[in-house]
Coordinates of C-alpha atoms in Angstrom, one line a residue:
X79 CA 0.0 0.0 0.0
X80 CA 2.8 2.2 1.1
X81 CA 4.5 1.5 -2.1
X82 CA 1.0 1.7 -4.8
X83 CA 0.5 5.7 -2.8
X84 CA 3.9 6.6 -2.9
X85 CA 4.3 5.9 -7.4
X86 CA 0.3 7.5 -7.3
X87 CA 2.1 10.7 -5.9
X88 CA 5.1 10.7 -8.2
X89 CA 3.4 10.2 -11.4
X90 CA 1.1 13.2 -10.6
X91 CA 4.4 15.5 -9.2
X92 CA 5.8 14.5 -12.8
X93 CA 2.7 15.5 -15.0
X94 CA 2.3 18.7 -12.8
X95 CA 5.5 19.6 -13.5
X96 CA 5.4 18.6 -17.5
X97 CA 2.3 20.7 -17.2
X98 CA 3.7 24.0 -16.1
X99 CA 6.5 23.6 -18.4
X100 CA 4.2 22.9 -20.7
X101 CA 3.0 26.5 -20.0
X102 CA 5.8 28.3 -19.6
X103 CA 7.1 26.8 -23.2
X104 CA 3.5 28.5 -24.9
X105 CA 4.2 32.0 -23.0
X106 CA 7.6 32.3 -24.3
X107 CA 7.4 30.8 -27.5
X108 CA 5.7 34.2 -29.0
X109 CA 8.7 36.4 -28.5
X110 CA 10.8 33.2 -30.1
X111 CA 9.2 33.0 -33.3
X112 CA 8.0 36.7 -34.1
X113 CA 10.1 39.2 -35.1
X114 CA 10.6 42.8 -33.4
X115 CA 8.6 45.4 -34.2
X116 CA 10.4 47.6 -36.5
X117 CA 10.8 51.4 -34.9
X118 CA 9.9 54.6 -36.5
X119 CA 12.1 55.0 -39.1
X120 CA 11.3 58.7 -38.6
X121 CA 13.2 58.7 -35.6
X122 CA 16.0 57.1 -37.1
X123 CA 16.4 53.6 -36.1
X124 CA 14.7 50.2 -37.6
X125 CA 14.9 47.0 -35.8
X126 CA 14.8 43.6 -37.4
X127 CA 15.8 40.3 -36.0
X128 CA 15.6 37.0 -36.7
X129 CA 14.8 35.4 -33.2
X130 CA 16.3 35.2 -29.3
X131 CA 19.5 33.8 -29.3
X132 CA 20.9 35.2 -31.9
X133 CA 23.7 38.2 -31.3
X134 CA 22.3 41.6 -32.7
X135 CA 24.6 44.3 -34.1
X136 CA 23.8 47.9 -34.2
X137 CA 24.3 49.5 -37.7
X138 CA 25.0 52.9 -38.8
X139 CA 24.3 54.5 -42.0
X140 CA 23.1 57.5 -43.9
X141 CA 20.1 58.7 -46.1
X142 CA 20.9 59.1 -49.5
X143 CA 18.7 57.6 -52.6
X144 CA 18.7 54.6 -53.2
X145 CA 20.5 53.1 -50.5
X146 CA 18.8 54.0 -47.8
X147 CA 15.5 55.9 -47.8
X148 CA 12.3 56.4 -45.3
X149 CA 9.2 54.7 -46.5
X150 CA 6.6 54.8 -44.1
X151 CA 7.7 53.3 -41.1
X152 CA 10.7 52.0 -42.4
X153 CA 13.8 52.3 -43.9
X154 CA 14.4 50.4 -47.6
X155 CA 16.8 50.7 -50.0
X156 CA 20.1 48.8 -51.4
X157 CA 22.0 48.9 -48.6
X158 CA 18.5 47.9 -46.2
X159 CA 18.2 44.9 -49.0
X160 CA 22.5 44.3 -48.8
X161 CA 22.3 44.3 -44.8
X162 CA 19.2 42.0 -44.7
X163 CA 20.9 39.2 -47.1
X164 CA 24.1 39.3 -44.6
X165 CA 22.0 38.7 -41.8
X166 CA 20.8 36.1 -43.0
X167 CA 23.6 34.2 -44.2
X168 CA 25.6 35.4 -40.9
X169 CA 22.5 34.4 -38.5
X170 CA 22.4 38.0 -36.6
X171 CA 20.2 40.6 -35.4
X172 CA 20.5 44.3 -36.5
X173 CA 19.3 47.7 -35.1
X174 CA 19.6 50.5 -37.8
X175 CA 20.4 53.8 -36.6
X176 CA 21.0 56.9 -39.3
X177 CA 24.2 58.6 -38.4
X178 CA 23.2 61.9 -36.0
X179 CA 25.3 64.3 -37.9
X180 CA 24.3 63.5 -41.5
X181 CA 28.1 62.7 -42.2
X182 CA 30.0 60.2 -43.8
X183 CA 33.1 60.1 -41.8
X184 CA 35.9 62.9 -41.8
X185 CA 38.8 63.8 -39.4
X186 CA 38.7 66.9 -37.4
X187 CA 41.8 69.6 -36.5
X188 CA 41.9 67.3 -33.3
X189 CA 41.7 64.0 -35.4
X190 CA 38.6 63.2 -33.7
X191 CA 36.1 61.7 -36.4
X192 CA 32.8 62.9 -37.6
X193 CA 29.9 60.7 -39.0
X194 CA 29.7 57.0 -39.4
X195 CA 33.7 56.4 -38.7
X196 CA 33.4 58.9 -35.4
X197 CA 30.4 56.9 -34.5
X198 CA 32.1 53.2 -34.4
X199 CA 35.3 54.6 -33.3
X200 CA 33.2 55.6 -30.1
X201 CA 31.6 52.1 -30.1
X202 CA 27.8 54.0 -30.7
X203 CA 27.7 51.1 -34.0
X204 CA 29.1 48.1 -34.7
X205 CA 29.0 48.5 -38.2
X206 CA 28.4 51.2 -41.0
X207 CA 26.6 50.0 -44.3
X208 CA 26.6 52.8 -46.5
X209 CA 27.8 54.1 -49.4
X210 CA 31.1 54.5 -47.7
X211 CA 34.0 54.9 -49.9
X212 CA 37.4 52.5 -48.8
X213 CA 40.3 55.1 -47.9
X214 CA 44.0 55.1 -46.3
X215 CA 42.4 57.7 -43.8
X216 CA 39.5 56.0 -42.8
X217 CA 41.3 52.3 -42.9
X218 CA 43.8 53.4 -40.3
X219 CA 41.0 53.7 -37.9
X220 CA 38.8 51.4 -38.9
X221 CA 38.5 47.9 -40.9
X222 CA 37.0 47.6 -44.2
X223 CA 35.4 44.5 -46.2
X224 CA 35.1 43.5 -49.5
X225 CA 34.1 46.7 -51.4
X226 CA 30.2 45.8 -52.4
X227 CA 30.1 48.2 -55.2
X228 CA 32.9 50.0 -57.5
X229 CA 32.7 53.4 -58.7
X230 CA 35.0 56.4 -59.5
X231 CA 34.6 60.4 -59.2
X232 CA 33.1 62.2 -62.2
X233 CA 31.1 65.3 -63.0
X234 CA 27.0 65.6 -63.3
X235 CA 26.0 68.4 -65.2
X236 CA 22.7 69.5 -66.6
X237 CA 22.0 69.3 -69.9
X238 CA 21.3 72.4 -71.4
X239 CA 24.0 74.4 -69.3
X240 CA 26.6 72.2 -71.2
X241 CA 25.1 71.6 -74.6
X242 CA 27.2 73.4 -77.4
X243 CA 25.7 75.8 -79.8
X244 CA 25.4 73.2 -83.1
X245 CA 27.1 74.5 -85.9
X246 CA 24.6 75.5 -88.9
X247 CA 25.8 73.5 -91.0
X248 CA 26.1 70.6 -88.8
X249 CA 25.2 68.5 -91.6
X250 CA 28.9 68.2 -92.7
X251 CA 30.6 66.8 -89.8
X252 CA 30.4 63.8 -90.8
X253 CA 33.1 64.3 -92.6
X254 CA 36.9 65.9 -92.4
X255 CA 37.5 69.4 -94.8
X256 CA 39.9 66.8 -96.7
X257 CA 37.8 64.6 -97.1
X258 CA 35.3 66.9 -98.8
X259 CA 37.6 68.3 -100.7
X260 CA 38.7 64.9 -102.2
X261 CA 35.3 64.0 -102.7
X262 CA 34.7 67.0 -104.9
X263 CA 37.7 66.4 -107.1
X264 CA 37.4 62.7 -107.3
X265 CA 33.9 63.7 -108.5
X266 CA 35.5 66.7 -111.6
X267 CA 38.3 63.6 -112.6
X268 CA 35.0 60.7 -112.5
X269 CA 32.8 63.3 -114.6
X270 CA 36.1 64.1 -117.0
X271 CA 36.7 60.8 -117.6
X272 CA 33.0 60.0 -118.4
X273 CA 33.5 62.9 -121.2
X274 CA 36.5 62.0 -122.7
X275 CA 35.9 58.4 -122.9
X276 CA 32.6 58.6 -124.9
X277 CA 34.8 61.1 -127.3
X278 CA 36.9 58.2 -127.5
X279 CA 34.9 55.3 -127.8
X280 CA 32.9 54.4 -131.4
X281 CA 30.2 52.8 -129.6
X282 CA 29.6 56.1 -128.1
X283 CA 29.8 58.3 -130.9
X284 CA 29.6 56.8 -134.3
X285 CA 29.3 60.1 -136.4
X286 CA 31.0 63.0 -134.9
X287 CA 30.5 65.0 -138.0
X288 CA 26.8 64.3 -138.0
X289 CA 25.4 63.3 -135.0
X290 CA 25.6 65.3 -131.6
X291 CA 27.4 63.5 -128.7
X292 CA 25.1 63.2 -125.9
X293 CA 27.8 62.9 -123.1
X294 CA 29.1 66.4 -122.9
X295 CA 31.1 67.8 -120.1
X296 CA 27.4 69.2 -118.5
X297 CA 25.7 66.4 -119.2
X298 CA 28.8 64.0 -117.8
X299 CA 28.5 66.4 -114.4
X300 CA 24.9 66.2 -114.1
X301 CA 25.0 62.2 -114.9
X302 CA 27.8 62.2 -112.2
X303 CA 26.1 64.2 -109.6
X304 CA 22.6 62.1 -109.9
X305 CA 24.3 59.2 -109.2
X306 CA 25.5 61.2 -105.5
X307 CA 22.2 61.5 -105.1
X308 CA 21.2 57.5 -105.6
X309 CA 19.1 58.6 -109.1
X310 CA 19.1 57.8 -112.1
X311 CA 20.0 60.3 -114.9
X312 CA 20.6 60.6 -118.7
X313 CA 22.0 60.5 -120.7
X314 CA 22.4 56.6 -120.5
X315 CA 25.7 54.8 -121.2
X316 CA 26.1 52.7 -124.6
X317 CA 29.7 51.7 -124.6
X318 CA 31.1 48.9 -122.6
X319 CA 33.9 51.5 -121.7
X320 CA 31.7 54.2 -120.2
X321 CA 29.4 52.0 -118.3
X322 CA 32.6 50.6 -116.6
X323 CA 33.1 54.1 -115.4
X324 CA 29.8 54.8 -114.8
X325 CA 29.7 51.2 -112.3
X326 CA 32.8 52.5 -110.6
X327 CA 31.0 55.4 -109.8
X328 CA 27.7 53.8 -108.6
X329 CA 30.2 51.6 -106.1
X330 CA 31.8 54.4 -104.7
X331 CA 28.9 56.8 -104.2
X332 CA 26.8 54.3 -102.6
X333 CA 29.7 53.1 -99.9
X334 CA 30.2 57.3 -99.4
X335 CA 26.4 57.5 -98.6
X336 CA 26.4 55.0 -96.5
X337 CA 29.5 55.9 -94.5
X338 CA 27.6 59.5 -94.3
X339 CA 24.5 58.0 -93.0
X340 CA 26.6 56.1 -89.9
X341 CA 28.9 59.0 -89.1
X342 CA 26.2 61.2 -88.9
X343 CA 23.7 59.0 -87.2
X344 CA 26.2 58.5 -84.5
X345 CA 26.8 62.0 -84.4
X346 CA 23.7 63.4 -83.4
X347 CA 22.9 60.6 -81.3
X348 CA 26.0 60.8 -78.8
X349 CA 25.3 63.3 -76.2
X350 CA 29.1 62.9 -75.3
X351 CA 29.8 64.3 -78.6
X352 CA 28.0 67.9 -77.6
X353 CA 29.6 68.0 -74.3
X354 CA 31.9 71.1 -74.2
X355 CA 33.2 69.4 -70.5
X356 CA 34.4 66.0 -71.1
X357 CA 37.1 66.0 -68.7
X358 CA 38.3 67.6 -65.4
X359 CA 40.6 70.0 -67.4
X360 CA 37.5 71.3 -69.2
X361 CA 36.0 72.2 -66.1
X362 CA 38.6 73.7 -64.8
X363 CA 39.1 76.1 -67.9
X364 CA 35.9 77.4 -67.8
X365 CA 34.0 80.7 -66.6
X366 CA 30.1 79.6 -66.6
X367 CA 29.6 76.5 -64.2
X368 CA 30.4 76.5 -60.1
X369 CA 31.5 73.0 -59.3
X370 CA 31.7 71.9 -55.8
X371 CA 31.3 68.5 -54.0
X372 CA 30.0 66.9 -50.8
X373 CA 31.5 68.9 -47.5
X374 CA 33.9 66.3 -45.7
X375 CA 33.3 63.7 -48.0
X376 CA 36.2 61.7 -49.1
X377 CA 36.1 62.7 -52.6
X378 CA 36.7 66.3 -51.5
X379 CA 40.2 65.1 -49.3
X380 CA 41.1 62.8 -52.7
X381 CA 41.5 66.4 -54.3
X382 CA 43.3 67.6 -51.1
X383 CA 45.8 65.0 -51.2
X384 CA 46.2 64.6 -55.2
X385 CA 49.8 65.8 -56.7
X386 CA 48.1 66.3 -60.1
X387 CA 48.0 70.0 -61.0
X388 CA 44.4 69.9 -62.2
X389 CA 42.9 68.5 -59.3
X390 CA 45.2 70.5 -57.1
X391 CA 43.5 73.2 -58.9
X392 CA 40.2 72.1 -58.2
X393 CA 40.7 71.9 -54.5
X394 CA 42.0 75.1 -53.8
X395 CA 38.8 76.5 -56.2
X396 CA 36.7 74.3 -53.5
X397 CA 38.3 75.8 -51.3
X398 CA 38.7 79.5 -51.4
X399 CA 34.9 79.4 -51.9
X400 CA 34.1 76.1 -49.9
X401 CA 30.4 78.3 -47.9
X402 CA 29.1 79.1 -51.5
X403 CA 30.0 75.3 -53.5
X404 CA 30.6 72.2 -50.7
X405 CA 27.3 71.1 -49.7
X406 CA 26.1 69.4 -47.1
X407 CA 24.2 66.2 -48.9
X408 CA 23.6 64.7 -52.1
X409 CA 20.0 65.5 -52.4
X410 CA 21.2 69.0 -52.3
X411 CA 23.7 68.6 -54.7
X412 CA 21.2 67.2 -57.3
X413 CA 18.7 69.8 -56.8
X414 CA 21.3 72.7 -57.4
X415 CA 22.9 71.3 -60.3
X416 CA 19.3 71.0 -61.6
X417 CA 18.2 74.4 -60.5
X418 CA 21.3 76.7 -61.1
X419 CA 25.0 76.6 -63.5
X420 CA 26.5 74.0 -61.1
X421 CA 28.8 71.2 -61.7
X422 CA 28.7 68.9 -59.2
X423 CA 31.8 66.7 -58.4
X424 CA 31.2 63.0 -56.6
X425 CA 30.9 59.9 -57.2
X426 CA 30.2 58.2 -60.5
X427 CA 27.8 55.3 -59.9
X428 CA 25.3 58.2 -57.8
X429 CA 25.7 60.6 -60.4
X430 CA 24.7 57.5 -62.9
X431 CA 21.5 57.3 -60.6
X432 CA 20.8 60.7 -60.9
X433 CA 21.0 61.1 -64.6
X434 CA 18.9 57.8 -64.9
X435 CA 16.1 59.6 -62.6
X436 CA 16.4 63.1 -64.6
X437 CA 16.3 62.9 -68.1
X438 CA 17.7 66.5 -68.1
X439 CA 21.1 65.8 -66.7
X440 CA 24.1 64.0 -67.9
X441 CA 27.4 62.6 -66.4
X442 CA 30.7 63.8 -68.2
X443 CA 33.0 60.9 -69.9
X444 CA 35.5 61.0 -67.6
X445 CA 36.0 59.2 -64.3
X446 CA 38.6 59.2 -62.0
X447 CA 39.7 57.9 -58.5
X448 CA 38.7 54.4 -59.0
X449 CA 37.5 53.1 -55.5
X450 CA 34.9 51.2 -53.8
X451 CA 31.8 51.3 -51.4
X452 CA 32.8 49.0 -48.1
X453 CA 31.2 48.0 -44.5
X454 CA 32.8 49.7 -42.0
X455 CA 33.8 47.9 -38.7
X456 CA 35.8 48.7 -35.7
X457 CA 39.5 46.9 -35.8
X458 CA 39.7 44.0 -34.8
X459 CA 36.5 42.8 -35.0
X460 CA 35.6 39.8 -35.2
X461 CA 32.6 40.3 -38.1
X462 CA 35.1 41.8 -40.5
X463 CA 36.3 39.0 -42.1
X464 CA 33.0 37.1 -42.0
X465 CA 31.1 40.1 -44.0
X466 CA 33.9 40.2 -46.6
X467 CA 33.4 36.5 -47.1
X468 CA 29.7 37.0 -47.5
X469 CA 30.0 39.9 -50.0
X470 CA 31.9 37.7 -52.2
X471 CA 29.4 35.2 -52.1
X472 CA 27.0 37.5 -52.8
X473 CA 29.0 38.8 -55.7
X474 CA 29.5 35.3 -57.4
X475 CA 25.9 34.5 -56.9
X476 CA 25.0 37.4 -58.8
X477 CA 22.6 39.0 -56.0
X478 CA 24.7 42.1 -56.2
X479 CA 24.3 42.7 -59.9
X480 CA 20.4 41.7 -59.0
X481 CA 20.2 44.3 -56.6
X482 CA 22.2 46.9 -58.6
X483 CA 20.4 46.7 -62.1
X484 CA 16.7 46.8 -59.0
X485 CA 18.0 49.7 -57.2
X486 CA 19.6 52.2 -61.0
X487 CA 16.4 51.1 -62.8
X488 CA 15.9 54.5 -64.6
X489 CA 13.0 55.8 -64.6
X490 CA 13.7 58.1 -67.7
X491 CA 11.4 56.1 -69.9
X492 CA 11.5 58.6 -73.3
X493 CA 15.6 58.7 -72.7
X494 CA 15.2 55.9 -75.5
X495 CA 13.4 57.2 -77.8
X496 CA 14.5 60.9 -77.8
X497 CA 17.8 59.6 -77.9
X498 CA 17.0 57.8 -81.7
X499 CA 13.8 60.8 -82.1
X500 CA 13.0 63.8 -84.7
X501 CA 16.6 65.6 -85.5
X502 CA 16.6 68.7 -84.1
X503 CA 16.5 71.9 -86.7
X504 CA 19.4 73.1 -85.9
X505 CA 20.9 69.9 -86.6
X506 CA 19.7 69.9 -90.0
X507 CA 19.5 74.3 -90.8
X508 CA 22.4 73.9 -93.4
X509 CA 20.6 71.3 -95.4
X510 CA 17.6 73.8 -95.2
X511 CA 19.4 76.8 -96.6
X512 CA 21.1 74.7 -99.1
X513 CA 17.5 73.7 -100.3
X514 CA 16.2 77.8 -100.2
X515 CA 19.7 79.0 -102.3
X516 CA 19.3 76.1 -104.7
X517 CA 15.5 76.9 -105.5
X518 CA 16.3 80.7 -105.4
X519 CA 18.7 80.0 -108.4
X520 CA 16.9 77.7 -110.0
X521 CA 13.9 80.8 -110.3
X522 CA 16.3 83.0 -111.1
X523 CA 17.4 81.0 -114.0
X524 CA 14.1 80.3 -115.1
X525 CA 13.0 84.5 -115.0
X526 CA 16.4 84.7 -117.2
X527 CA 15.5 82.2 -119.6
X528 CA 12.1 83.5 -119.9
X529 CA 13.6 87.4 -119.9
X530 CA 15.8 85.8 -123.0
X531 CA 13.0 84.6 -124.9
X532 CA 10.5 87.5 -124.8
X533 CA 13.4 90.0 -125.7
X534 CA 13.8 87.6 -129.0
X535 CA 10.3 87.9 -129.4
X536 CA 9.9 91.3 -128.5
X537 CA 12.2 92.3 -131.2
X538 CA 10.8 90.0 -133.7
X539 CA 7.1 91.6 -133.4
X540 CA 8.8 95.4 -132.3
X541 CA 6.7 95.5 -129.4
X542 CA 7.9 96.4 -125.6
X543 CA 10.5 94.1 -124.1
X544 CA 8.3 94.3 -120.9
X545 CA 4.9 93.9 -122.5
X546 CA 5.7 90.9 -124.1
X547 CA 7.7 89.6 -120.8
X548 CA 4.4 90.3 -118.7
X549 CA 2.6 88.5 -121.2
X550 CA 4.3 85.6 -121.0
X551 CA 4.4 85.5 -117.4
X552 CA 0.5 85.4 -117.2
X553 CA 0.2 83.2 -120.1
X554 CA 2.1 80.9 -117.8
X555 CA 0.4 81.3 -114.9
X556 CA -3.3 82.0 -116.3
X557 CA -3.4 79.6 -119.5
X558 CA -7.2 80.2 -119.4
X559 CA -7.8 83.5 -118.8
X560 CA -4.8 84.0 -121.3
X561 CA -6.3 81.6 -124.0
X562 CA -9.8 83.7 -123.9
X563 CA -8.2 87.0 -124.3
X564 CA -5.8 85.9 -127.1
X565 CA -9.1 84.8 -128.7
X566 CA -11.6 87.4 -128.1
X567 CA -9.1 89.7 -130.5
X568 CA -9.3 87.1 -133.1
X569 CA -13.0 87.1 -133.2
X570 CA -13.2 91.3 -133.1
X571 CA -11.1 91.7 -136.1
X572 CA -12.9 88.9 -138.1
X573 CA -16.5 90.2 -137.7

């Protein structure tokens, strides 16, 4: 009996005690499995874990489009979709935080550090993922990964501050002065030729005492220049001779045209082309554009610390005038170099953005300064080497190139189809005026004809060289009315 009570009370200890941890398992298994709630992103921080246990880092980083942005709630962006991916291969928490003083990172008189950089060296972050460009300054006080993104320094401009004037007669670019000026004589010698050849040739003329030779030197220049022009023109060749010429001819004007047709279609499509800055030289030289960069960033100390004589230049222009051209974000770069003759000076793969999301502004050929975009983290810790390894990985499974091509989508949707669109008047006002003095001579011609005739006919019937020339003139341009009044004479004198 004292045995059968004594199992009765140690089964039911052991099923009250499975029972409350039973209980205690269902209470605590909520805050296992969900996620925190993401804070305001308003007030600068954005929580995201994947569950207890794990360790959670707290991240650093700055607004600028489209890395990281504030949508609702939350932040988004590459560097939001970059940081999530890590977490996830890395098994960590992380609490975003954007940096307090809106900087990227830059050394003081005191060489205390501003930004993301001052804010892990004071152990307020663990890690900075931003667009943070790798340098010798910033790697001697902190540890960089594997750069995430490449990109240089180049120049954004807007459009129509940096568009040339185009030349009138644009139309002949295409082509050098000497090579104009051989086409012209090649086309004399071809049109010679044609005429001395059919002088020459029997099959061409048969009679010269009796019969007229249709290829004179006019007609062999007008035969010549309708075959520039892809038309057909008589007279037509009869000899074997002359229609070897005339082949030649065909061949060389048609691989001209269509050498004509390329250079200029390429011409007026390249924007490049019309740039009168392509290079940081050409900025320097001239009068009518500001140019400035980001205050503290490090492009502005790569100018700094450059031996080049250009970019020496360039700094000392930032410089002197650093309160009217540095400025203190990127948004606020864009929006001045959109809204005033500013040229602003950062880097490359941004810029790219920005021309991609206003079709009105343009980044300049050059680049210089090639560098990278890398996670900041304090020395010696032990997530540096274990992010680089997970950029890489990212890198050769193509997610980075996924996220790049998502995040520089352009949004410049006519860019297309003004680029290939309507030429432009100007383009084509040489071509236009060639058209005008060409039918302006060929009027002329035909009043002097016409002025040659009625003075023949004027003398003929002894009547007024300007009576008969008005005659003729509305006989040409009123046969009717003409017609009846010539006849109404007629019938007067016969009755």
């Amino acid at each position: 009996m004292d045995k059968g009570l004594h199992f009765t009370i140690c089964v039911v200890t052991a099923v009250l005690l499975l029972r409350e941890s039973s209980q205690a398992g269902e209470e605590k298994a909520p805050e296992v499995l969900a996620a925190p709630k993401p804070v305001s992103a308003l007030q600068g921080t954005d929580s995201r874990g994947a569950g207890e246990g794990l360790p959670t880092l707290t991240v650093t980083t700055i607004l600028e489009d489209p890395y990281v942005m504030v949508r609702g709630a939350e932040l988004e962006g590459y560097c939001m979709e970059l940081l999530a991916a890590l977490a996830g291969m890395l098994r960590f928490q992380y609490r975003v935080k954007v940096v307090a003083d809106g900087q990227y990172g830059a050394a003081n008189a005191g060489g205390n550090w501003s930004g993301m950089i001052g804010e892990i060296l004071r152990r307020e972050a663990d890690i900075a993922v931003a667009p943070l460009t790798v340098t010798s300054a910033r790697e001697e006080v902190v540890s960089f990964t594997t750069p995430f993104l490449q990109t240089g320094i180049g120049i954004l401009l807007r459009k129509d501050t940096t568009s040339q004037d185009m030349s009138f007669f644009h139309f002949l670019s295409p082509f050098s002065k000497e090579t104009w000026t051989a086409l012209l004589f090649a086309y004399l010698l071809t049109c010679f030729c044609l005429f001395l050849v059919a002088r020459l040739s029997p099959c061409e003329w048969n009679e010269p005492k009796n019969e007229e030779n249709h290829f004179t030197f006019l007609n062999s220049l007008w035969f010549g220049a309708g075959a520039l022009a892809l038309q057909g023109a008589t007279p037509r060749p009869q000899a074997l001779s002359v229609r070897v010429i005339a082949v030649v001819w065909w061949l060389f004007t048609l691989a001209l045209l269509a050498a004509y047709i390329a250079n200029f279609t390429a011409l007026l499509s390249s924007g490049s082309e019309q740039l009168p800055i392509q290079t940081f030289e050409d900025l320097v030289k001239q009068r009518n554009l500001e140019f400035g960069t980001l205050e503290g960033s490090s492009t502005f100390y790569y100018f700094k610390n450059s031996k080049n004589p250009i970019h020496q230049m360039i700094y000392e222009y930032m410089e002197k005038r650093r309160e009217h051209v540095l400025v203190k974000t990127y948004q606020e770069a864009v929006q001045r170099v959109m809204d005033s003759n500013y040229a602003f000076i950062g880097e490359s793969i941004s810029q790219d953005l920005a021309a991609a999301r206003h079709c009105n502004l343009i980044r300049a050929p050059e680049v210089i300064g090639a560098r990278g975009f890398g996670i900041a983290t304090a020395q010696a810790s032990p997530w540096t080497k274990p992010l680089s390894i997970a950029v890489l990985k990212l890198r050769e499974a193509g997610d980075l190139d996924y996220l790049r091509n998502k995040w520089w989508e352009s949004s410049c949707l006519r860019q297309s189809r003004d680029r290939w669109g309507p030429l432009e008047p100007p383009a084509l006002g040489g071509l236009f005026l060639t058209l005008g003095i060409g039918l302006t001579l060929g009027i002329l011609a035909a009043l002097a004809e016409l002025s040659s005739s009625s003075r023949r006919a004027a003398a003929h019937a002894k009547k007024s060289c300007c009576s008969v020339f008005t005659e003729e003139i509305c006989t040409r341009l009123r046969i009717k009315g003409a017609a009846r009044q010539s006849q109404e004479p007629s019938g007067k004198a016969n009755a």
